[in-house]
Coordinates of N, CA and C in Angstrom, one line a residue:
M1 N 0.8 -1.2 0.2 CA -0.1 0.0 0.1 C 0.9 1.1 -0.1
V2 N 0.7 2.2 -0.8 CA 1.3 3.2 -1.0 C 0.6 4.6 -0.6
E3 N 1.0 5.5 0.2 CA 0.5 6.6 0.8 C 1.7 7.7 0.8
S4 N 1.2 8.9 0.7 CA 1.9 10.0 0.7 C 1.7 11.1 1.7
R5 N 2.5 12.0 2.1 CA 2.1 13.1 2.9 C 2.9 14.1 2.3
K6 N 2.4 15.4 2.1 CA 3.2 16.4 1.7 C 2.4 17.7 2.4
T7 N 3.6 18.4 2.8 CA 3.4 19.7 3.5 C 4.3 20.8 3.0
S8 N 4.6 21.9 3.4 CA 5.3 22.9 3.1 C 6.8 22.9 3.7
E9 N 6.9 21.6 4.3 CA 8.1 21.3 4.7 C 8.5 19.9 4.6
T10 N 7.9 19.3 4.3 CA 8.1 17.6 3.8 C 7.3 17.1 2.5
D11 N 7.9 16.3 1.9 CA 7.3 15.7 0.9 C 7.7 14.1 0.9
I12 N 6.7 13.2 1.3 CA 6.9 11.7 1.8 C 6.0 10.7 1.0
R13 N 6.8 9.7 0.5 CA 6.1 8.8 -0.3 C 6.5 7.5 0.4
L14 N 5.4 6.7 0.7 CA 5.9 5.2 1.7 C 5.1 4.1 1.0
D15 N 5.6 3.1 0.6 CA 5.0 2.0 0.1 C 5.4 1.0 1.4
L16 N 4.2 0.4 2.1 CA 4.6 -0.2 3.2 C 3.6 -1.5 3.3
N17 N 4.3 -2.6 3.5 CA 3.6 -3.9 3.8 C 4.0 -4.5 4.8
L18 N 3.0 -4.6 5.8 CA 3.2 -5.2 7.4 C 3.4 -6.7 7.2
R19 N 3.2 -7.2 6.3 CA 3.2 -8.9 6.5 C 4.2 -9.2 5.3
G20 N 5.5 -8.5 5.3 CA 6.3 -8.6 4.3 C 7.8 -9.6 4.6
S21 N 8.8 -9.3 4.3 CA 9.8 -10.2 4.5 C 11.1 -9.2 5.2
G22 N 10.8 -8.2 5.1 CA 11.9 -7.3 5.8 C 12.8 -6.4 4.7
V23 N 12.3 -6.5 3.6 CA 12.9 -5.8 2.4 C 12.6 -4.2 2.5
Y24 N 13.6 -3.7 2.3 CA 13.4 -2.0 2.5 C 14.4 -1.2 1.5
T25 N 14.1 -0.1 1.1 CA 14.5 0.8 0.2 C 14.4 2.2 0.8
F26 N 15.3 2.9 1.0 CA 15.2 4.5 1.8 C 16.1 5.4 0.9
D27 N 15.5 6.6 0.7 CA 16.0 7.4 0.0 C 15.5 8.8 1.0
T28 N 16.0 9.1 1.9 CA 15.9 10.3 2.9 C 16.7 11.4 2.9
E29 N 18.1 11.3 2.5 CA 19.2 12.2 2.8 C 19.5 12.2 4.1
I30 N 19.1 11.3 5.1 CA 19.3 11.5 6.5 C 20.0 9.8 6.9
P31 N 21.2 9.7 6.6 CA 21.8 8.3 6.7 C 21.3 7.6 7.9
F32 N 21.7 8.2 9.2 CA 21.3 7.8 10.6 C 19.9 7.1 10.5
F33 N 19.0 7.9 10.2 CA 17.5 7.8 10.1 C 17.4 6.5 9.4
E34 N 17.8 6.2 8.1 CA 17.6 5.1 7.3 C 18.2 3.9 8.1
H35 N 19.3 4.0 8.7 CA 20.0 2.9 9.6 C 19.0 2.4 10.7
M36 N 18.4 3.2 11.3 CA 17.4 3.1 12.2 C 16.1 2.3 11.8
L37 N 15.6 3.0 10.5 CA 14.1 2.4 10.1 C 14.7 1.2 9.6
S38 N 15.6 0.8 9.0 CA 16.0 -0.6 8.3 C 16.0 -1.8 9.6
H39 N 16.2 -1.3 10.8 CA 16.1 -2.1 12.0 C 14.6 -2.6 12.2
I40 N 13.6 -1.4 12.0 CA 12.2 -1.9 12.3 C 12.0 -2.7 11.0
A41 N 12.3 -2.5 9.8 CA 11.9 -3.3 8.7 C 12.4 -4.8 9.0
K42 N 13.6 -4.9 9.1 CA 14.4 -6.2 9.2 C 14.0 -7.1 10.3
H43 N 13.7 -6.5 11.4 CA 13.3 -7.3 12.6 C 11.8 -7.5 12.7
G44 N 11.1 -6.5 12.1 CA 9.6 -6.8 12.1 C 9.2 -7.4 10.8
L45 N 10.3 -7.8 10.0 CA 9.5 -8.4 8.7 C 8.5 -7.4 7.9
I46 N 8.8 -6.4 7.9 CA 7.8 -5.3 7.4 C 8.6 -4.8 5.9
D47 N 7.9 -4.7 4.9 CA 8.4 -4.1 3.8 C 8.3 -2.6 3.6
M48 N 9.4 -1.8 3.4 CA 9.3 -0.5 3.3 C 10.0 0.2 2.2
D49 N 9.4 1.0 1.4 CA 10.1 1.6 0.4 C 9.7 3.3 0.7
L50 N 10.7 3.9 1.1 CA 10.5 5.2 1.6 C 11.2 6.3 0.9
K51 N 10.5 7.4 0.2 CA 11.2 8.5 -0.2 C 10.8 9.8 0.3
L52 N 11.7 10.4 1.0 CA 11.6 11.6 1.9 C 12.4 12.6 1.4
R53 N 11.7 13.8 1.0 CA 12.5 15.1 1.0 C 12.0 16.2 2.1
G54 N 12.7 16.7 3.0 CA 12.3 17.6 3.8 C 13.3 18.9 3.8
D55 N 12.9 19.7 4.8 CA 13.8 21.0 5.0 C 15.0 20.8 6.1
I56 N 15.9 19.8 5.6 CA 17.1 19.3 6.5 C 18.1 20.3 6.4
G57 N 17.9 21.4 5.6 CA 18.6 22.7 5.7 C 18.7 23.4 7.0
I58 N 17.4 23.0 7.3 CA 17.1 23.9 9.0 C 17.4 22.7 9.8
D59 N 17.1 21.6 9.9 CA 17.2 20.5 10.7 C 16.6 19.2 10.2
C60 N 16.5 18.2 10.7 CA 15.9 16.9 10.6 C 14.7 16.9 11.3
H61 N 14.1 17.7 12.0 CA 12.9 17.4 12.8 C 11.7 17.3 12.0
H62 N 11.2 18.2 11.1 CA 10.1 18.0 10.5 C 10.2 16.6 9.5
S63 N 11.3 16.2 9.0 CA 11.2 15.0 8.3 C 11.2 13.9 9.1
V64 N 11.6 13.6 10.2 CA 11.6 12.7 11.0 C 10.1 12.5 11.7
E65 N 9.5 13.6 12.1 CA 8.2 13.7 12.8 C 7.2 13.2 11.7
D66 N 7.4 13.8 10.4 CA 6.5 13.5 9.4 C 6.3 12.1 8.9
T67 N 7.5 11.6 8.9 CA 7.6 10.2 8.7 C 7.1 9.2 9.6
A68 N 7.0 9.4 10.9 CA 6.6 8.7 11.9 C 4.9 9.0 11.8
I69 N 4.6 10.1 11.5 CA 3.2 10.3 11.4 C 2.4 9.4 10.4
L70 N 3.1 9.5 9.1 CA 2.7 8.8 8.1 C 2.9 7.2 8.3
L71 N 4.1 6.9 8.9 CA 4.1 5.3 9.0 C 3.1 5.0 10.2
G72 N 2.9 5.7 11.2 CA 1.8 5.2 12.3 C 0.6 5.2 11.6
Q73 N 0.1 6.2 10.7 CA -1.4 6.0 10.2 C -1.5 5.0 9.3
M74 N -0.4 4.5 8.5 CA -0.6 3.6 7.7 C -0.3 2.1 8.4
I75 N 0.2 2.1 9.6 CA 0.2 0.9 10.5 C -1.5 0.6 10.8
H76 N -1.8 1.7 11.7 CA -3.2 1.8 11.9 C -4.4 1.5 10.7
N77 N -4.1 2.1 9.7 CA -5.1 1.6 8.5 C -4.8 0.4 8.0
Q78 N -4.0 -0.1 8.0 CA -3.5 -1.6 7.2 C -4.0 -2.7 8.3
L79 N -4.0 -2.6 9.7 CA -4.7 -3.4 10.4 C -6.0 -3.6 10.5
G80 N -6.8 -2.4 10.0 CA -8.2 -2.5 9.8 C -9.0 -2.6 11.2
D81 N -9.9 -3.6 11.3 CA -10.3 -3.9 12.6 C -9.6 -4.7 13.5
K82 N -8.5 -5.3 13.2 CA -7.3 -5.9 13.9 C -7.8 -7.4 14.2
K83 N -8.9 -7.8 13.4 CA -9.3 -9.1 13.9 C -8.1 -10.0 13.6
G84 N -7.9 -11.1 14.6 CA -7.1 -12.2 14.4 C -5.6 -11.8 14.9
I85 N -5.4 -10.5 15.2 CA -3.9 -10.0 15.6 C -3.8 -10.4 17.1
F86 N -2.3 -10.8 17.3 CA -2.2 -11.0 18.5 C -2.4 -9.6 19.5
R87 N -2.0 -8.6 19.0 CA -2.5 -7.2 19.6 C -1.3 -6.7 20.5
Y88 N -0.7 -7.5 21.3 CA 0.4 -7.2 22.1 C 1.6 -7.8 21.7
G89 N 2.8 -7.1 21.9 CA 4.2 -7.7 21.8 C 5.2 -7.1 22.5
H90 N 5.9 -7.7 22.9 CA 7.2 -7.3 23.6 C 8.5 -7.9 23.3
F91 N 9.7 -7.2 23.7 CA 10.9 -8.1 23.1 C 12.1 -7.3 24.0
T92 N 12.8 -8.1 24.7 CA 14.0 -7.5 25.4 C 15.3 -7.9 24.6
L93 N 16.0 -7.0 24.1 CA 16.9 -7.1 23.3 C 18.5 -6.7 23.7
P94 N 19.5 -7.8 23.9 CA 20.7 -7.4 24.3 C 21.3 -6.8 23.2
M95 N 22.2 -5.8 23.3 CA 23.1 -5.4 22.2 C 24.5 -4.9 22.9
D96 N 25.5 -5.8 23.0 CA 26.6 -5.5 23.7 C 26.4 -5.2 25.1
E97 N 26.7 -3.9 25.5 CA 26.5 -3.7 26.9 C 25.1 -2.9 27.1
V98 N 24.3 -2.9 26.0 CA 23.0 -2.4 26.4 C 21.7 -3.3 26.4
L99 N 21.0 -3.2 27.2 CA 19.8 -4.0 27.5 C 18.5 -3.1 27.3
T100 N 17.6 -3.5 26.4 CA 16.6 -2.6 26.1 C 15.1 -3.6 25.9
T101 N 13.9 -3.2 26.4 CA 12.8 -3.5 26.3 C 11.8 -2.8 25.7
V102 N 11.1 -3.5 24.6 CA 10.2 -2.4 24.1 C 8.9 -3.3 24.1
A103 N 7.8 -2.6 24.6 CA 6.6 -3.5 24.7 C 5.4 -2.3 23.8
V104 N 4.5 -3.0 23.1 CA 3.3 -2.4 22.3 C 2.1 -3.1 22.5
D105 N 1.0 -2.1 22.6 CA -0.4 -2.7 22.6 C -1.1 -1.9 21.5
L106 N -1.4 -2.7 20.5 CA -2.3 -2.0 19.3 C -3.6 -1.8 19.6
G107 N -4.1 -1.6 20.7 CA -5.5 -1.9 21.1 C -6.2 -0.4 20.9
G108 N -5.8 0.7 20.3 CA -6.4 1.7 19.7 C -6.4 2.9 20.7
R109 N -5.4 2.8 21.6 CA -5.3 4.2 22.6 C -3.8 4.5 22.5
F110 N -3.7 5.8 22.5 CA -2.2 6.3 22.5 C -1.7 6.3 24.0
Y111 N -0.5 6.0 24.3 CA 0.4 6.3 25.3 C 1.8 5.8 24.9
F112 N 2.7 6.8 25.5 CA 4.3 6.6 25.1 C 5.1 6.9 26.5
K113 N 5.8 6.2 26.5 CA 6.7 6.1 27.7 C 7.9 5.9 27.5
Y114 N 9.1 6.6 27.7 CA 10.6 6.3 27.7 C 11.1 6.4 29.0
T115 N 11.8 5.3 29.1 CA 12.8 5.3 30.5 C 14.0 5.0 30.2
G116 N 15.0 5.8 30.3 CA 16.6 5.3 30.0 C 17.3 6.5 30.0
P117 N 18.5 6.3 29.6 CA 19.3 7.4 29.5 C 18.9 8.7 28.7
S118 N 19.3 9.9 29.0 CA 18.8 11.1 28.1 C 19.6 10.8 26.7
L119 N 18.7 11.1 25.6 CA 19.3 10.8 24.1 C 19.4 12.2 23.5
D120 N 20.8 12.5 23.6 CA 21.2 13.7 23.0 C 22.5 13.4 22.2
G121 N 23.1 14.4 21.6 CA 24.0 14.4 20.7 C 23.5 14.4 19.3
K122 N 24.6 14.3 18.4 CA 24.2 14.0 17.1 C 24.9 12.7 16.5
F123 N 24.3 12.2 15.3 CA 24.8 11.2 14.5 C 24.6 11.7 13.2
G124 N 25.9 12.3 12.6 CA 25.7 13.0 11.4 C 24.8 14.4 11.5
I125 N 23.9 14.1 10.7 CA 22.9 15.6 10.8 C 21.7 15.2 11.6
Y126 N 21.5 13.9 12.0 CA 20.4 13.4 12.9 C 20.6 13.8 14.5
D127 N 19.8 14.6 15.1 CA 19.7 15.0 16.4 C 19.2 13.8 17.1
A128 N 20.0 13.1 18.0 CA 19.6 11.9 18.7 C 18.3 12.1 19.5
E129 N 17.8 13.3 19.9 CA 16.8 13.7 20.6 C 15.4 13.1 19.5
L130 N 15.6 13.4 18.3 CA 14.7 13.0 17.4 C 14.1 11.5 17.5
T131 N 14.8 10.7 18.1 CA 14.3 9.3 18.1 C 13.1 9.4 19.2
L132 N 13.2 10.1 20.2 CA 11.8 10.2 21.2 C 10.7 10.9 20.3
E133 N 10.9 11.8 19.4 CA 10.1 12.6 18.9 C 9.4 11.4 17.8
F134 N 10.1 10.7 17.2 CA 9.7 9.6 16.2 C 8.9 8.7 16.8
L135 N 9.4 8.2 18.1 CA 8.5 7.2 18.9 C 7.2 7.5 19.2
Q136 N 7.1 8.9 19.8 CA 5.9 9.5 20.3 C 4.9 9.5 19.1
K137 N 5.3 10.3 17.8 CA 4.6 10.4 17.0 C 3.9 9.0 16.3
L138 N 4.9 8.2 16.2 CA 4.5 6.7 15.7 C 3.5 6.2 16.5
A139 N 3.7 6.4 17.8 CA 2.6 5.8 18.8 C 1.3 6.3 18.8
L140 N 1.5 7.8 18.5 CA 0.3 8.6 18.5 C -0.8 8.1 17.2
N141 N 0.1 8.0 16.3 CA -0.8 8.0 14.7 C -1.0 6.5 14.6
A142 N -0.4 5.6 15.3 CA -0.8 4.1 15.2 C -1.8 3.8 16.3
K143 N -2.1 4.9 17.1 CA -3.0 4.5 18.1 C -2.6 3.2 18.9
M144 N -1.3 3.4 19.6 CA -0.9 2.2 20.2 C -0.2 2.7 21.4
N145 N 0.0 1.9 22.3 CA 0.6 2.0 23.6 C 2.1 1.7 23.2
L146 N 3.0 2.7 23.6 CA 4.6 2.1 23.2 C 5.6 2.4 24.4
H147 N 5.9 1.5 25.0 CA 6.6 1.8 26.3 C 8.2 1.1 25.7
V148 N 9.1 2.0 26.1 CA 10.5 1.7 25.9 C 11.3 2.0 27.0
V149 N 11.9 0.9 27.3 CA 13.1 1.0 28.6 C 14.3 0.6 28.2
V150 N 15.2 1.3 28.3 CA 16.6 1.1 28.3 C 17.2 0.8 29.7
H151 N 17.4 -0.3 29.9 CA 17.6 -0.8 31.4 C 19.1 -0.4 31.7
Y152 N 20.2 -0.5 30.9 CA 21.3 0.1 31.0 C 22.1 0.1 29.8
G153 N 23.3 0.6 29.8 CA 24.0 0.9 28.3 C 24.7 2.2 28.3
E154 N 25.7 2.4 27.4 CA 26.7 3.5 27.5 C 27.0 3.8 26.2
N155 N 26.9 3.0 25.1 CA 27.4 3.5 23.8 C 26.1 4.0 23.1
R156 N 26.0 5.5 22.5 CA 25.0 5.8 22.0 C 24.2 5.2 20.9
H157 N 25.1 4.9 20.1 CA 24.7 4.0 18.8 C 24.0 2.8 19.2
H158 N 24.7 2.2 20.3 CA 24.1 0.8 20.5 C 22.6 1.1 21.4
I159 N 22.6 1.9 22.0 CA 21.2 2.4 22.6 C 20.2 2.6 21.5
H160 N 20.6 3.5 20.7 CA 19.6 3.8 19.5 C 19.1 2.7 18.7
E161 N 20.2 1.7 18.3 CA 20.0 0.5 17.5 C 19.2 -0.4 18.3
S162 N 19.5 -0.6 19.5 CA 18.7 -1.6 20.4 C 17.3 -1.3 20.5
I163 N 16.8 0.2 20.5 CA 15.6 0.5 20.5 C 14.6 0.2 19.4
F164 N 15.3 0.6 18.1 CA 14.7 0.3 17.0 C 14.6 -1.3 16.5
K165 N 15.5 -2.1 17.0 CA 15.6 -3.5 16.6 C 14.6 -4.1 17.8
A166 N 14.5 -3.6 18.7 CA 13.3 -4.2 19.9 C 12.1 -3.8 19.4
L167 N 11.9 -2.5 18.7 CA 10.6 -2.1 18.4 C 10.2 -3.0 16.9
G168 N 11.1 -3.2 16.1 CA 10.6 -4.1 14.9 C 10.2 -5.5 15.6
K169 N 11.0 -6.0 16.7 CA 10.5 -7.4 17.1 C 9.3 -7.3 17.9
A170 N 8.9 -6.4 18.5 CA 7.6 -6.4 19.3 C 6.7 -6.0 18.0
L171 N 6.5 -5.1 17.4 CA 5.7 -5.0 16.3 C 5.4 -6.3 15.7
R172 N 6.5 -6.9 15.4 CA 6.3 -8.2 14.4 C 5.4 -9.4 15.3
Q173 N 5.5 -9.2 16.6 CA 4.6 -10.2 17.4 C 3.2 -9.7 17.7
A174 N 3.1 -8.3 17.6 CA 1.6 -7.6 18.0 C 0.9 -7.8 16.6
I175 N 1.5 -7.4 15.5 CA 0.5 -7.8 14.2 C 0.4 -9.2 13.7
A176 N 1.2 -10.0 14.1 CA 1.1 -11.3 13.5 C -0.5 -12.0 14.1
I177 N -0.8 -12.8 13.1 CA -1.9 -13.5 13.2 C -2.0 -14.7 14.2
D178 N -2.9 -14.7 14.9 CA -3.2 -15.6 16.1 C -4.0 -16.8 15.3
S179 N -3.4 -17.9 15.0 CA -4.2 -18.9 13.8 C -5.4 -19.6 14.8
S180 N -5.2 -19.4 16.1 CA -6.5 -20.0 17.0 C -7.5 -19.2 17.3
A181 N -7.4 -17.9 16.9 CA -8.3 -16.8 17.3 C -8.2 -15.7 15.9
K182 N -8.2 -16.5 14.6 CA -7.9 -15.5 13.5 C -9.3 -14.8 13.1
D183 N -10.4 -15.4 13.6 CA -11.7 -14.4 13.1 C -12.1 -13.7 14.3
Q184 N -11.3 -13.5 15.6 CA -11.7 -12.7 16.7 C -11.0 -11.4 16.8
I185 N -11.7 -10.5 17.4 CA -11.0 -9.1 17.7 C -10.7 -9.4 18.9
P186 N -9.2 -9.1 19.4 CA -8.6 -9.5 20.8 C -8.8 -8.6 21.6
S187 N -10.2 -8.4 22.1 CA -10.9 -7.6 23.0 C -12.1 -7.8 23.5
T188 N -12.5 -7.6 24.9 CA -13.7 -8.2 25.6 C -14.5 -7.2 24.9
K189 N -14.4 -5.9 24.6 CA -15.3 -5.2 24.2 C -15.8 -5.6 22.8
G190 N -15.2 -6.2 22.1 CA -15.7 -6.6 20.6 C -15.1 -5.6 19.6
M191 N -14.4 -4.8 20.0 CA -13.9 -3.7 19.0 C -12.6 -3.3 19.5
L192 N -11.6 -3.0 18.5 CA -10.6 -2.0 18.9 C -10.4 -0.8 17.9
E193 N -10.4 0.2 18.4 CA -10.5 1.5 17.6 C -9.1 2.1 17.2

């Protein structure tokens, strides 16, 4: 499914398949952001083809934020009534000296919480703090609960990479079809919005 988002600050086209094989192509002009998105795709088995042009002459904020908005909306839309999905997913990922847990609930309500070391500094033109902006806007627009806990770690690159890898793994669990309940909506309410 291909969707786009165009504003005075960004022009984004995203082809997304939640039930893919982890194939990705990125053209964003923000190398570190592409590196992080590749972990969601690879570990979530989500196919992504993203073309992004933004006002990176100012900074990368609008580009990262608007990509998260579009990606979140597409996740929500592709899941439809969420019939048969597991709904919940969590993964604890070790990466050298870092240990990170990501937990998601695709139940239709937004909540985002990050616990861990301060995310600051730069990776090329990417401001490390944009990771929190990306995660918050993704959760808001996918209408999901997203909890990220970096239990410990020192290397800034490893911390970021562990978050995005664990997010991919947690999403993979949550969107997977439960074969024993494939015709059921995973809620006692009988619906998930």
